[in-house]
Amino acid sequence: MTQVDLEPRYVVGIVCFIGLISAPFLLPILTLRQLTAALFLGMFAMSWDYVSGYTGQLSFGHSMFFGIGGYTAAVLNLELGLTPVLAILVGTIAAGIAGLAVGFPALRLEGPYLALITLIAPLVLVQIVNIFPGTLGGDAGLPSPAGLVSVDEPIGILSTIGFETVFVHETIVYYYLALALFLAIYALFYVFTRSYVGSIFTAIHEDEDAVRSVGINAAKFKVFAFTMSGTVGGLAGAAFVHTAGEPNPGEILSIVVSIEVVLVSILGGMGTITGPAAAGIVYYFVRDALQTSSLTIPVLDATVGHISMALFFAIALLVLFFLPKGALPWVTEWSRDILERRSQRSESPS
Amino acid sequence: MSTHTTQSAHDEAQTTDILRLEDVTKQFGNVTAVDNLSFSVSEREILGFIGPNGAGKSTTFDCVSGTMAPTDGEIYYRGENVTGVPQHALVEKGIARTYQTFRPLNDRTVLENIALSQMPNSLFSFADFRADTEQRAREICEQVGLGDVVDQTPDELPHAGMLRLEIGRALGTDPDLLLVDEPFAGLTSDEIDRTADLFTSLREGGMTLVVIDHNMHGLLDLVDRVIVISFGEKIAEGTPAEIRDDPTVQEAYLGGEI
């Protein structure tokens, strides 16, 4: 037998990768737009997981980083006419500085105190946005800044393979930009968390004294985790407003965004990067499916769409209750069990 | 004042002392846990550090290892003032400690627990490409007697195994001075002997050890010298035999077993 033995998780990974790459050829164009936004939710969730899932420094206000990145980039582009690339760069740096600014007080705060501080910080930002509705758009948000890549006329190669209209072309270009960023961020976090740095992060989560006692500066690693998480979260937020989304509080700044990112990460599996990344995409579509469903519930006499959020969070509660470690660790364990049983069965006759 | 010896004797002491505490005081609010404590540890010595429960032994360790800074006084390591230097920096200088309440990482195997001590204290490093770190972690496991259980998790280990894990992780930092906090509590006499043998072999390899215990049980044959503290103050210092016969020490233990 010259069969190449590939671990199942790599097979799943390759299938998902091919699926994402070929999505524009498989999905209706509006679904592709949604998938673009879903990829950003995955990126937001990964950035949360990197600091909270790994080091255990719980943040309940990660939208501050997405918001600082997104709003900084949007305002610089709209008000000062900075090019999108430059605006995104500055937004990313601003969010990174915010990460550093949160990381230091986080050293002295633990558990509920840190959670509360991070929870309040984006609330202040939301208020600031409301105080300056002229520059920051207030509750309704700002108009979309210039696209990261301007698609003003049809792109030749896309027309020849059957895609029509500028709208469709723009959607496809933005999708691939988002996908490239998604994969880059995934690869970056994957490399870091699977290296000794990830091992130190989880050791900090387990017992900081143990980490310090072997000569590792735990504080340095904790601040680094917050800074890098903030930087990447800001990058995702800034890229979001220049592609798939708009700079408004509901999308990148409000408390609901922060809570959703925590929920996505826990549902997907904290401390795995892959879990939150995948769960972000699934979460987006499940939420959307519930919101747009016109199925009527007999007794309540209401449509599913009408009570979608109640239903949605009830489902989330059930998943949390039955799969406390999250979906990915559960699937991994379950598939390992099946493989073991199968290999036992194939061994027993011989 | 016995601390003020002649200058020449002082200089001589400085060259052979690996560790010296001068009037170290640690206060928590109004409570003085360590009170004007001065002592020194010679190179390649095994020093017993005993005292009744609550005497301030672990707090002294906390100050020396950099877990917390003393309120007052100075700590010298190889002649260098290291008062208030953070723990991770002291580990790099060669001071390692174990904790009385063990600090295992329950999310990983024994080998991975020990491997933590081989990780670089820098954010960007190619340490993962060095094959020798795992090899070194395995050697340490063998050295402390965990060679057969490298793939178990800490919660599967017996009490003595947890102690070995704690010592192994400290050894992984290649210390010159090892502070061991109450290793013999809860061990059988057989396990005490084996642990004492390990300490003796470490000293033969050039290490200096300070070992805390609340009584003299495990220390008698092991240590060269004993320091006794009570209520944060040094009340006696001498060879194990001298300490056993010291009336002040017997009083501190209120007639209990020394």
Coordinates of C-alpha atoms in Angstrom, one line a residue, chain A residues 207-219 222, chain B residues 66-67 87-89 91 99 116:
Chain A
D207 CA -0.2 29.2 36.8
E208 CA 1.7 32.5 36.5
D209 CA 4.0 31.6 39.5
A210 CA 5.2 28.5 37.6
V211 CA 6.1 30.6 34.6
R212 CA 8.0 33.2 36.6
S213 CA 9.8 30.5 38.5
V214 CA 11.5 29.3 35.4
G215 CA 12.8 32.7 34.5
I216 CA 10.1 33.8 32.1
N217 CA 8.9 37.4 32.3
A218 CA 5.1 36.6 32.4
A219 CA 4.2 40.3 32.4
K222 CA 0.8 39.1 28.8
Chain B
G66 CA 12.2 38.0 43.9
T67 CA 8.6 36.9 44.3
Q87 CA 12.0 36.8 39.9
H88 CA 12.5 36.0 36.3
A89 CA 15.7 38.1 36.3
V91 CA 16.4 33.0 37.7
Y99 CA 6.9 26.3 46.1
L116 CA 8.7 25.0 30.3

